[in-house]
Coordinates of N, CA and C and ligand atoms in Angstrom, one line a residue:
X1 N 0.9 -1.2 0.0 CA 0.0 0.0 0.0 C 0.9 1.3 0.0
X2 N 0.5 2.1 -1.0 CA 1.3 3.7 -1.1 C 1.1 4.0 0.4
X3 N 1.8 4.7 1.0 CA 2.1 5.6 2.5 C 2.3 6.6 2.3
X4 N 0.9 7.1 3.2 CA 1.3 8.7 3.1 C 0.6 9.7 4.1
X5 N 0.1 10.5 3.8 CA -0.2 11.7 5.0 C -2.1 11.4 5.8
X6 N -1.9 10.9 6.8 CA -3.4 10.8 7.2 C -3.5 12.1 8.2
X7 N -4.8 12.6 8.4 CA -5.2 13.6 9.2 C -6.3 13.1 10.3
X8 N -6.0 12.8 11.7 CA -7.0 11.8 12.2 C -7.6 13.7 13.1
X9 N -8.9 13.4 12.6 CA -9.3 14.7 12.9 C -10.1 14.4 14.2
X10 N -10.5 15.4 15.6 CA -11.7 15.2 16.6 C -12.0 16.2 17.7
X11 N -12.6 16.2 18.3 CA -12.3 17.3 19.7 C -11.6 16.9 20.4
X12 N -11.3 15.4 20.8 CA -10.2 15.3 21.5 C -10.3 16.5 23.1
X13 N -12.1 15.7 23.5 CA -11.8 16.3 25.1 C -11.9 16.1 26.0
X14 N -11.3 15.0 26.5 CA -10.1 14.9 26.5 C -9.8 13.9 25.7
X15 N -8.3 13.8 25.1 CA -7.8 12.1 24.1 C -8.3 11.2 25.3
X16 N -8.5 10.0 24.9 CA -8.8 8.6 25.4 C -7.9 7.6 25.0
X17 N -7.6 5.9 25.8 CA -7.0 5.3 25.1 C -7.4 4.7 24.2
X18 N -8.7 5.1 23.7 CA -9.4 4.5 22.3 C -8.9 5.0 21.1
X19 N -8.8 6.5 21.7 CA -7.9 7.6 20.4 C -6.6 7.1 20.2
X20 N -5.6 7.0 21.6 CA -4.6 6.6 21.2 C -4.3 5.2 20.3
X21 N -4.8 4.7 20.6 CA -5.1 3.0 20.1 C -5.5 3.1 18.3
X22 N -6.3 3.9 18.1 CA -6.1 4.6 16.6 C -5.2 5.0 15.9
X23 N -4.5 6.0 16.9 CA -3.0 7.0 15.9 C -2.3 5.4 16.0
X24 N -1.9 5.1 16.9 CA -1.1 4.0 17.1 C -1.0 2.9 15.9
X25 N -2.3 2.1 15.8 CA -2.9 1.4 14.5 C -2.5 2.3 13.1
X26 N -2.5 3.5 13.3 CA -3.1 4.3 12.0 C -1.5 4.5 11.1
X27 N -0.4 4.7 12.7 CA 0.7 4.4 12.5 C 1.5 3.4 11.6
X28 N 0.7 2.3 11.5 CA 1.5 1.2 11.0 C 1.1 1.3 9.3
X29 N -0.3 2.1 9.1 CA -0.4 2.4 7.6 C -0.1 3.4 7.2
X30 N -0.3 4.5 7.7 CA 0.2 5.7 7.1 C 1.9 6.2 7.6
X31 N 2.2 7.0 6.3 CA 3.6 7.4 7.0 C 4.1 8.6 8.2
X32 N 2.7 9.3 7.7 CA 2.7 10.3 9.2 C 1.2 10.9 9.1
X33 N 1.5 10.9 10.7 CA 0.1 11.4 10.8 C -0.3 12.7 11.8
X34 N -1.1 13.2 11.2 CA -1.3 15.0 12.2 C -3.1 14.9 12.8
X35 N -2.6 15.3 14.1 CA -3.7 14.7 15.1 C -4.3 16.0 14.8
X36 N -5.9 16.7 14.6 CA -6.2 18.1 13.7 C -7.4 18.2 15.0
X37 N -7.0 19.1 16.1 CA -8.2 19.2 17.0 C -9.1 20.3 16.3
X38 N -10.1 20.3 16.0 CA -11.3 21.3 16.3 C -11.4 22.0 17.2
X39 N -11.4 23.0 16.8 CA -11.3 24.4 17.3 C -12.7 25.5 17.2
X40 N -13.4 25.3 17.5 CA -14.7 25.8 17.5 C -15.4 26.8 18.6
X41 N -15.1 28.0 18.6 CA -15.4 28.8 19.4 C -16.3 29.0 20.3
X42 N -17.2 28.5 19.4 CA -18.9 28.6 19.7 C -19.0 27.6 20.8
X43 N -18.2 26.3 20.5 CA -18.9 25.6 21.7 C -17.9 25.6 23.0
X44 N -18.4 25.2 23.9 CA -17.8 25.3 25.4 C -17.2 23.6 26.1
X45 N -15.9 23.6 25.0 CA -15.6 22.0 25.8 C -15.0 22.2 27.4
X46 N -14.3 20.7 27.7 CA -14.3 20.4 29.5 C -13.1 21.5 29.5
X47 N -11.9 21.3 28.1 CA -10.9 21.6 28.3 C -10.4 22.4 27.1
X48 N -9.8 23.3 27.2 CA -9.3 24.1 26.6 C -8.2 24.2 25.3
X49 N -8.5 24.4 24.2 CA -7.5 23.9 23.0 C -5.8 23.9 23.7
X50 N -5.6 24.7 24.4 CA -4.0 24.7 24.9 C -3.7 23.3 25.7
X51 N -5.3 23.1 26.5 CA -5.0 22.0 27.7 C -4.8 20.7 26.6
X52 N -5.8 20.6 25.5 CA -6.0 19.7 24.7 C -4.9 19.1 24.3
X53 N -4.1 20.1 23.9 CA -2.9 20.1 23.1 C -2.0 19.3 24.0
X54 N -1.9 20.2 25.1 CA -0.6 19.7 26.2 C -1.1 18.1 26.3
X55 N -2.3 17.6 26.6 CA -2.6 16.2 26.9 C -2.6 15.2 26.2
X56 N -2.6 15.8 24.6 CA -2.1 14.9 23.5 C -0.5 15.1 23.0
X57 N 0.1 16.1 23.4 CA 1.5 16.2 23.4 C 2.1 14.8 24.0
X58 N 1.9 14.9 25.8 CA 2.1 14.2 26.7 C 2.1 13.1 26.2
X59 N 0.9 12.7 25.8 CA 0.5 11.2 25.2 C 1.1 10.4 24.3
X60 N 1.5 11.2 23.2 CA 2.0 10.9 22.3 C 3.6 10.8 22.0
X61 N 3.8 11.4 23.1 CA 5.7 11.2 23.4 C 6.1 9.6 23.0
X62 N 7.5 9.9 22.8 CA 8.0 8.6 22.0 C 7.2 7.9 20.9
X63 N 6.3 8.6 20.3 CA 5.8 8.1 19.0 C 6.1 8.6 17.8
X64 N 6.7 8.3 17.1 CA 7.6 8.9 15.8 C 6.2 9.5 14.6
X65 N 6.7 10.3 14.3 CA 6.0 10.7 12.8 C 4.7 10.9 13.0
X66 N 4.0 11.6 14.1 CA 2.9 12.0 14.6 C 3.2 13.5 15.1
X67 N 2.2 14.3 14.6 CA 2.4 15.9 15.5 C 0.8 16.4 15.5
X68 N 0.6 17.0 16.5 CA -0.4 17.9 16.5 C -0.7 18.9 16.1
X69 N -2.2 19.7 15.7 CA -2.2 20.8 15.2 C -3.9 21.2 15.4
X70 N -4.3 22.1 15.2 CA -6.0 22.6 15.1 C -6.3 22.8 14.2
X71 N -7.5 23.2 13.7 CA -8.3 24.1 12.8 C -9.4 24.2 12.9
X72 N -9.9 25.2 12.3 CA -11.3 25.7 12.4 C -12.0 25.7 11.0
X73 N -13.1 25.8 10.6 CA -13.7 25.7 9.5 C -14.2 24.1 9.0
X74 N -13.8 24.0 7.6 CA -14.0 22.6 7.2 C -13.2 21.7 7.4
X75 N -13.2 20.6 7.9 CA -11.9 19.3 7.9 C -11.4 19.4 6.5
X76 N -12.4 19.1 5.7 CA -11.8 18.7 4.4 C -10.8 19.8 3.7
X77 N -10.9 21.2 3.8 CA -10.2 22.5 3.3 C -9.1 22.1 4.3
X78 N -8.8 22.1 5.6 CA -7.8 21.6 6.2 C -6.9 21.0 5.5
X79 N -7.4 19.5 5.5 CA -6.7 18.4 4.9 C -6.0 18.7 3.5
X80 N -6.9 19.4 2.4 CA -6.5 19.5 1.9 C -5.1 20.7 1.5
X81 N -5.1 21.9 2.3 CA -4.2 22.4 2.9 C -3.0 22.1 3.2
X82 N -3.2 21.0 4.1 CA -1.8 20.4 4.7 C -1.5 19.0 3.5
X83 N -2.3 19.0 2.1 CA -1.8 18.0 1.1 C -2.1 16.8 2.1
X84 N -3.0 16.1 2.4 CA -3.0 14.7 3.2 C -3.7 14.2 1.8
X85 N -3.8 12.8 2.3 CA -4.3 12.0 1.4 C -5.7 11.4 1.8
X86 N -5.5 11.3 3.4 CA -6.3 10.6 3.8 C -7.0 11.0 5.3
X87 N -8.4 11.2 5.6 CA -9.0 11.5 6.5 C -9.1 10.3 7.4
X88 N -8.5 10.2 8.3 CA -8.8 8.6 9.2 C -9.9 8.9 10.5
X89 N -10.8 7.9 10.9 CA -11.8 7.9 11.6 C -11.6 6.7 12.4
X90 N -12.1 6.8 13.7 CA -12.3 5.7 14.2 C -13.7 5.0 14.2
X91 N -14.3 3.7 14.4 CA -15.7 3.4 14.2 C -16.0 2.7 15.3
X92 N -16.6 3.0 16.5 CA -16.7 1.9 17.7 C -18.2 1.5 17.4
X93 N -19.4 1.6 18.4 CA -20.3 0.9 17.8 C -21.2 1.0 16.7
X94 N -22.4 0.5 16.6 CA -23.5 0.9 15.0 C -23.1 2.1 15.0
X95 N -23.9 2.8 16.4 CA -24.1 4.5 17.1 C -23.6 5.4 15.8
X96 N -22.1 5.1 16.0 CA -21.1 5.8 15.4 C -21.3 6.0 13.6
X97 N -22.1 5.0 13.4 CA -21.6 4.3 11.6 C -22.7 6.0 10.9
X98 N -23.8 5.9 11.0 CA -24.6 6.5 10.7 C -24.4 8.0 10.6
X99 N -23.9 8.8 11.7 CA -22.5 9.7 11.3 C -21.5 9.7 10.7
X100 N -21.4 9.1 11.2 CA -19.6 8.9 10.1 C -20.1 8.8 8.7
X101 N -20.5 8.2 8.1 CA -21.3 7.6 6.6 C -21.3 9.3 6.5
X102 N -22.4 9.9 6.8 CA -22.9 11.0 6.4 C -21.5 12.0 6.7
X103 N -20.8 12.1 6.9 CA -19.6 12.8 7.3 C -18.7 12.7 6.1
X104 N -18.7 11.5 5.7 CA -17.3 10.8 5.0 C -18.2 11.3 4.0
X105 N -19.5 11.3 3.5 CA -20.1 11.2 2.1 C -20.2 12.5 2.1
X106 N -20.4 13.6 2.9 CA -20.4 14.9 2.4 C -18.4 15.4 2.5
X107 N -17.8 15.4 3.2 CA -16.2 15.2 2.8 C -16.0 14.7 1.3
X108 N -16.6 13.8 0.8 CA -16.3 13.5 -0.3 C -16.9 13.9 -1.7
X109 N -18.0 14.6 -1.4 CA -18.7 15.5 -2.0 C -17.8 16.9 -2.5
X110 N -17.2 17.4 -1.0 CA -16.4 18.6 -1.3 C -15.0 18.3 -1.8
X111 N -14.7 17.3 -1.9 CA -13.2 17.0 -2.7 C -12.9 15.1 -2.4
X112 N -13.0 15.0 -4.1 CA -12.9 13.6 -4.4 C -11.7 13.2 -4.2
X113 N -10.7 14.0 -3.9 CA -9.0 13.3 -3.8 C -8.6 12.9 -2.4
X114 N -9.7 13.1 -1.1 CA -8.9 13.0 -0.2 C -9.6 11.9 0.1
X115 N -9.6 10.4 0.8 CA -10.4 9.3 1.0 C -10.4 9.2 2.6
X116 N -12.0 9.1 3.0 CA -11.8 8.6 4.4 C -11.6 7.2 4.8
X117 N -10.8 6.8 5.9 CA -11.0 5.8 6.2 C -10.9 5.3 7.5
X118 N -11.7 3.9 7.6 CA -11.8 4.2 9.1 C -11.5 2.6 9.7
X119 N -11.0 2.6 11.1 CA -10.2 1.7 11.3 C -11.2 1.5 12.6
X120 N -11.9 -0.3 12.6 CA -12.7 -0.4 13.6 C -12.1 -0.5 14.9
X121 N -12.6 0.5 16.6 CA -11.6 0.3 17.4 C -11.6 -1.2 17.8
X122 N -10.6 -1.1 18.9 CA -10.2 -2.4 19.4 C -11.7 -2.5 20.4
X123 N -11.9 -4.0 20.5 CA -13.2 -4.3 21.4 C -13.0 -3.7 22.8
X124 N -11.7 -3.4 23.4 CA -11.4 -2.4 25.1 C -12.0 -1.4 25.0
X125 N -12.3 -0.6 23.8 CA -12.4 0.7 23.6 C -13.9 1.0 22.9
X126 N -14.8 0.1 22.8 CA -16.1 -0.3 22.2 C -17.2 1.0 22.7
X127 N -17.2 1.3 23.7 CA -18.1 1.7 24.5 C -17.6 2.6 25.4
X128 N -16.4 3.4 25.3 CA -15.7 4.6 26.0 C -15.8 5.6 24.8
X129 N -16.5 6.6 25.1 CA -16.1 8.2 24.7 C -15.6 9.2 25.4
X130 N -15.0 10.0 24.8 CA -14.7 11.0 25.4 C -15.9 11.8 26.6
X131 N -17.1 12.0 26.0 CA -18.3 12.1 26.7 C -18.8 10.9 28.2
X132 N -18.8 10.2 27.8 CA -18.8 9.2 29.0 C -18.3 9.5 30.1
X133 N -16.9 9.3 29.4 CA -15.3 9.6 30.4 C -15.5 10.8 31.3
X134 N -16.0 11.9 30.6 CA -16.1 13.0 31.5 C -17.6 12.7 32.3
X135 N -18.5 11.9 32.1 CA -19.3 11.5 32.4 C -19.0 10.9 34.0
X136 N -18.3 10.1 33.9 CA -17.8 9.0 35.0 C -17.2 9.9 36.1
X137 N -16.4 11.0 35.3 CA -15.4 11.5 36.1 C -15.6 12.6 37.5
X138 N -16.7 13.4 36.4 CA -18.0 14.2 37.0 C -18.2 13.8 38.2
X139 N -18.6 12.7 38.4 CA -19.6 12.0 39.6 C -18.5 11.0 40.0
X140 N -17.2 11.4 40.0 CA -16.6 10.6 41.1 C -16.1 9.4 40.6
X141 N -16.3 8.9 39.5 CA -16.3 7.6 39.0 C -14.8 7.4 38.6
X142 N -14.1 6.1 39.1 CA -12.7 6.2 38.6 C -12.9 5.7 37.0
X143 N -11.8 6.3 36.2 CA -11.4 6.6 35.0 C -9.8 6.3 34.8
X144 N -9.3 5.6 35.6 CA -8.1 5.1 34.9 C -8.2 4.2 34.2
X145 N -7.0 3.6 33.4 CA -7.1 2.9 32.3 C -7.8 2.8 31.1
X146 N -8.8 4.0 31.3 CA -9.6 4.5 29.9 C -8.5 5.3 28.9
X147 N -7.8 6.4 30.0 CA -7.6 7.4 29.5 C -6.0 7.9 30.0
X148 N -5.4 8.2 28.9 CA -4.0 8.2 29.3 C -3.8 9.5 30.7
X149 N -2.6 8.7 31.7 CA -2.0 8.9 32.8 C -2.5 10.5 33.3
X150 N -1.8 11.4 31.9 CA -1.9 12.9 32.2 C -3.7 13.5 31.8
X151 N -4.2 12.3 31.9 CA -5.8 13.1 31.3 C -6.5 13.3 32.4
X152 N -5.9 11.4 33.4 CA -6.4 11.4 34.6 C -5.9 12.4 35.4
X153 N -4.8 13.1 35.4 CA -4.2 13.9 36.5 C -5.2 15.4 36.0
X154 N -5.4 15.6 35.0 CA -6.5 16.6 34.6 C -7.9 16.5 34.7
X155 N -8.2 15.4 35.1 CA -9.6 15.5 34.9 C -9.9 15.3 36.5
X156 N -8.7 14.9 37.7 CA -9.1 14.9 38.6 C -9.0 16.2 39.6
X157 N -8.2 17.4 38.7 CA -7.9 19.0 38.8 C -9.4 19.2 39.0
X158 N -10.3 19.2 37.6 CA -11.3 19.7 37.4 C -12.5 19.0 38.1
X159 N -12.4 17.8 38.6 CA -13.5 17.2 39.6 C -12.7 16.8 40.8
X160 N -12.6 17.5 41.4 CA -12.0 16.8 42.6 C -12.5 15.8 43.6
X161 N -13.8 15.8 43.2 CA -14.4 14.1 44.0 C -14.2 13.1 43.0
X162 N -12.8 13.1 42.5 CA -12.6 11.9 41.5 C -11.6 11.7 42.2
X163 N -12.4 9.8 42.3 CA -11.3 9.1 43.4 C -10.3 8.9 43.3
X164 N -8.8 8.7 43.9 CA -7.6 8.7 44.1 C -7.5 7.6 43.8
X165 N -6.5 7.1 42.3 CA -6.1 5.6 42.3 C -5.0 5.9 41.9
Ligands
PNS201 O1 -14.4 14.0 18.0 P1 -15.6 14.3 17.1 O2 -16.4 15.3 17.8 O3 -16.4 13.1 16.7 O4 -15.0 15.0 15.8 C1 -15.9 15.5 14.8 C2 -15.1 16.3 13.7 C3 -14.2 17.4 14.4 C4 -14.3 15.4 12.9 C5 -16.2 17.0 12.8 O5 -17.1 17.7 13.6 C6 -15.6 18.0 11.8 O6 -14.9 17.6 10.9 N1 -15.9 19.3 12.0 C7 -15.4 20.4 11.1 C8 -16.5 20.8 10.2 C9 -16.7 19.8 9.0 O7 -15.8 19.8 8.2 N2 -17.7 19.0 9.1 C10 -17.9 17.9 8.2 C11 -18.5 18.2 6.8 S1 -19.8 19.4 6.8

């Protein structure tokens, strides 16, 4: 298979190890890949594009040929911007398909050269979102091993009745 530029696009709020478990996998097909947070003014995420950044920094250490970056507007004007080849998606349950389809088919509407593709997660990671996670965390709920080391030391900043493990 040709190797080349994937763009794994998301809010990323916080990364999870389902995300990571993607660049990771996404690693072994493409030759590099640029993690593209959404940046969206209007809405009000847990964590802040800077915090975002720093917790996928963190995460991603010792992983070759992966960097981070934002944008605002369309993914696809992005992508095509930074010349990628390829939109990569992650797909955990049905839930997910029905979005994504309608995502990937209007992406492809606005420019036929860039292909999405999507890599089903691993079954650990089936049923964790980012939404959840902050779900759990909210109300105390431990959240390790969902979510890499530095997300838990952040997300237990912002809820502090999140239990000590
Ligand atoms: O992590 P998410 O929230 O599932 O990621 C969704 C994301 C950022 C990939 C999607 O909302 C997006 O691409 N937004 C930018 C606007 C856009 O291009 N939308 C799709 C075509 S209209």
């Amino acid at each position: 298979m040709t190797k080349c530029l994937a763009i794994y696009p998301g809010t990323f709020d916080p990364i999870t190890n389902g995300h990571l478990s993607i660049i990771k996998r996404g690693l072994k097909i493409f030759e590099r890949l640029i993690i593209a947070i959404l940046h969206n003014p209007q809405k009000t995420p847990l964590f802040t594009l800077e915090e975002r950044v720093e917790m996928i920094n963190e995460s991603i250490k010792g992983i070759s040929n992966v960097e981070v970056d934002y944008f605002d507007g369309l993914l696809i004007d992005y992508a095509a911007q930074k010349n990628a080849n390829v939109i990569l998606r992650g797909l955990r349950a049905m839930s997910d398909f029905e979005y994504e389809f309608q995502m990937a088919l209007m992406n492809r509407k606005l420019n036929r050269e860039i292909q999405s593709v999507f890599l089903m997660t691993d079954y650990k990671w089936f049923y964790t979102s980012s939404t959840i996670i902050k779900e759990a965390a909210r109300f105390g709920g431990d959240v390790s091993g969902l979510v890499p080391e530095i997300v838990n030391r952040k997300l237990k900043e912002k809820f502090p009745q999140l239990k000590n493990t």
